């Protein structure tokens, strides 16, 4: 039945991310979701990441995509482009020798 619904990505709700990594129940649920999705070749997105310890937990668990206020508040497309442009300018050396 699961294969009847074409699923390429699963999003983990913020309510499961809240309290990570110290909330052991949510941590177990998130680990299980990520492991199940990996075994089915489904990408995992975690939403609502607000703290560095949540980010570290999700990176350690091999979460594919992470979003939340830790990175930025929701932005309109034109502001996203400006943000990316600014970040790229900071990341690139000013001159190449």
mmCIF file of C-alpha atoms in Angstrom:
data_model
loop_
_atom_site.group_PDB
_atom_site.id
_atom_site.type_symbol
_atom_site.label_atom_id
_atom_site.label_comp_id
_atom_site.label_asym_id
_atom_site.label_seq_id
_atom_site.Cartn_x
_atom_site.Cartn_y
_atom_site.Cartn_z
ATOM 1 C CA UNK A 1 0.000 0.000 0.000
ATOM 2 C CA UNK A 2 2.821 2.422 0.830
ATOM 3 C CA UNK A 3 4.243 2.145 -2.673
ATOM 4 C CA UNK A 4 0.877 3.210 -4.119
ATOM 5 C CA UNK A 5 1.497 6.738 -2.852
ATOM 6 C CA UNK A 6 4.508 8.245 -4.644
ATOM 7 C CA UNK A 7 6.584 9.641 -1.809
ATOM 8 C CA UNK A 8 10.012 11.110 -2.392
ATOM 9 C CA UNK A 9 10.298 13.243 0.720
ATOM 10 C CA UNK A 10 8.968 13.158 4.270
ATOM 11 C CA UNK A 11 8.922 16.232 6.497
ATOM 12 C CA UNK A 12 9.368 15.801 10.247
ATOM 13 C CA UNK A 13 7.101 18.241 12.056
ATOM 14 C CA UNK A 14 8.544 20.865 14.400
ATOM 15 C CA UNK A 15 6.691 19.261 17.315
ATOM 16 C CA UNK A 16 9.133 16.314 17.102
ATOM 17 C CA UNK A 17 12.162 18.604 16.764
ATOM 18 C CA UNK A 18 11.277 20.673 19.842
ATOM 19 C CA UNK A 19 13.232 19.436 22.826
ATOM 20 C CA UNK A 20 15.881 17.589 20.825
ATOM 21 C CA UNK A 21 18.259 16.152 21.784
ATOM 22 C CA UNK A 22 17.321 15.964 25.487
ATOM 23 C CA UNK A 23 13.750 14.727 24.918
ATOM 24 C CA UNK A 24 14.616 11.046 24.561
ATOM 25 C CA UNK A 25 11.155 10.050 23.343
ATOM 26 C CA UNK A 26 11.212 12.556 20.480
ATOM 27 C CA UNK A 27 14.844 11.688 19.754
ATOM 28 C CA UNK A 28 13.875 8.030 19.358
ATOM 29 C CA UNK A 29 10.954 8.904 17.101
ATOM 30 C CA UNK A 30 13.110 11.162 14.907
ATOM 31 C CA UNK A 31 15.845 8.501 14.677
ATOM 32 C CA UNK A 32 13.257 5.900 13.662
ATOM 33 C CA UNK A 33 11.703 8.160 11.016
ATOM 34 C CA UNK A 34 15.102 8.940 9.510
ATOM 35 C CA UNK A 35 16.180 5.271 9.545
ATOM 36 C CA UNK A 36 12.914 4.105 7.959
ATOM 37 C CA UNK A 37 13.094 6.764 5.262
ATOM 38 C CA UNK A 38 16.735 5.948 4.505
ATOM 39 C CA UNK A 39 15.845 2.263 4.090
ATOM 40 C CA UNK A 40 13.090 3.238 1.621
ATOM 41 C CA UNK A 41 15.275 5.767 -0.230
ATOM 42 C CA UNK A 42 13.060 8.670 0.856
ATOM 43 C CA UNK A 43 14.596 12.065 1.657
ATOM 44 C CA UNK A 44 13.952 13.520 5.107
ATOM 45 C CA UNK A 45 13.325 17.186 5.900
ATOM 46 C CA UNK A 46 13.303 18.411 9.504
ATOM 47 C CA UNK A 47 11.397 21.633 10.105
ATOM 48 C CA UNK A 48 11.519 24.002 13.037
ATOM 49 C CA UNK A 49 15.214 23.822 13.912
ATOM 50 C CA UNK A 50 15.997 26.715 16.233
ATOM 51 C CA UNK A 51 19.111 25.672 18.175
ATOM 52 C CA UNK A 52 22.605 24.400 17.400
ATOM 53 C CA UNK A 53 22.124 21.232 19.462
ATOM 54 C CA UNK A 54 19.075 20.316 17.356
ATOM 55 C CA UNK A 55 21.113 20.913 14.202
ATOM 56 C CA UNK A 56 23.994 18.740 15.462
ATOM 57 C CA UNK A 57 21.582 15.935 16.370
ATOM 58 C CA UNK A 58 19.985 15.965 12.907
ATOM 59 C CA UNK A 59 23.351 16.107 11.130
ATOM 60 C CA UNK A 60 24.595 13.160 13.213
ATOM 61 C CA UNK A 61 21.457 11.217 12.287
ATOM 62 C CA UNK A 62 22.048 11.991 8.567
ATOM 63 C CA UNK A 63 18.913 14.085 8.034
ATOM 64 C CA UNK A 64 18.888 15.203 4.387
ATOM 65 C CA UNK A 65 17.415 18.699 4.706
ATOM 66 C CA UNK A 66 17.040 21.004 7.681
ATOM 67 C CA UNK A 67 15.024 24.194 7.922
ATOM 68 C CA UNK A 68 14.048 26.608 10.644
ATOM 69 C CA UNK A 69 14.706 29.899 12.387
ATOM 70 C CA UNK A 70 18.234 28.709 13.225
ATOM 71 C CA UNK A 71 19.071 29.622 9.625
ATOM 72 C CA UNK A 72 16.551 32.354 8.859
ATOM 73 C CA UNK A 73 12.967 33.439 9.295
ATOM 74 C CA UNK A 74 10.733 32.700 6.291
ATOM 75 C CA UNK A 75 11.663 35.071 3.454
ATOM 76 C CA UNK A 76 10.140 36.089 0.139
ATOM 77 C CA UNK A 77 12.053 34.802 -2.882
ATOM 78 C CA UNK A 78 13.782 38.105 -3.674
ATOM 79 C CA UNK A 79 15.178 38.261 -0.124
ATOM 80 C CA UNK A 80 16.395 34.665 -0.360
ATOM 81 C CA UNK A 81 18.331 35.560 -3.499
ATOM 82 C CA UNK A 82 19.893 38.581 -1.766
ATOM 83 C CA UNK A 83 20.794 36.460 1.270
ATOM 84 C CA UNK A 84 22.475 33.834 -0.907
ATOM 85 C CA UNK A 85 24.343 36.502 -2.869
ATOM 86 C CA UNK A 86 25.639 38.079 0.356
ATOM 87 C CA UNK A 87 26.702 34.708 1.787
ATOM 88 C CA UNK A 88 28.485 33.778 -1.446
ATOM 89 C CA UNK A 89 30.407 37.059 -1.459
ATOM 90 C CA UNK A 90 31.545 36.391 2.100
ATOM 91 C CA UNK A 91 32.601 32.838 1.247
ATOM 92 C CA UNK A 92 34.615 33.701 -1.864
ATOM 93 C CA UNK A 93 38.150 35.080 -1.583
ATOM 94 C CA UNK A 94 38.453 38.693 -2.674
ATOM 95 C CA UNK A 95 41.192 37.818 -5.126
ATOM 96 C CA UNK A 96 42.630 34.676 -6.561
ATOM 97 C CA UNK A 97 46.377 34.386 -6.986
#
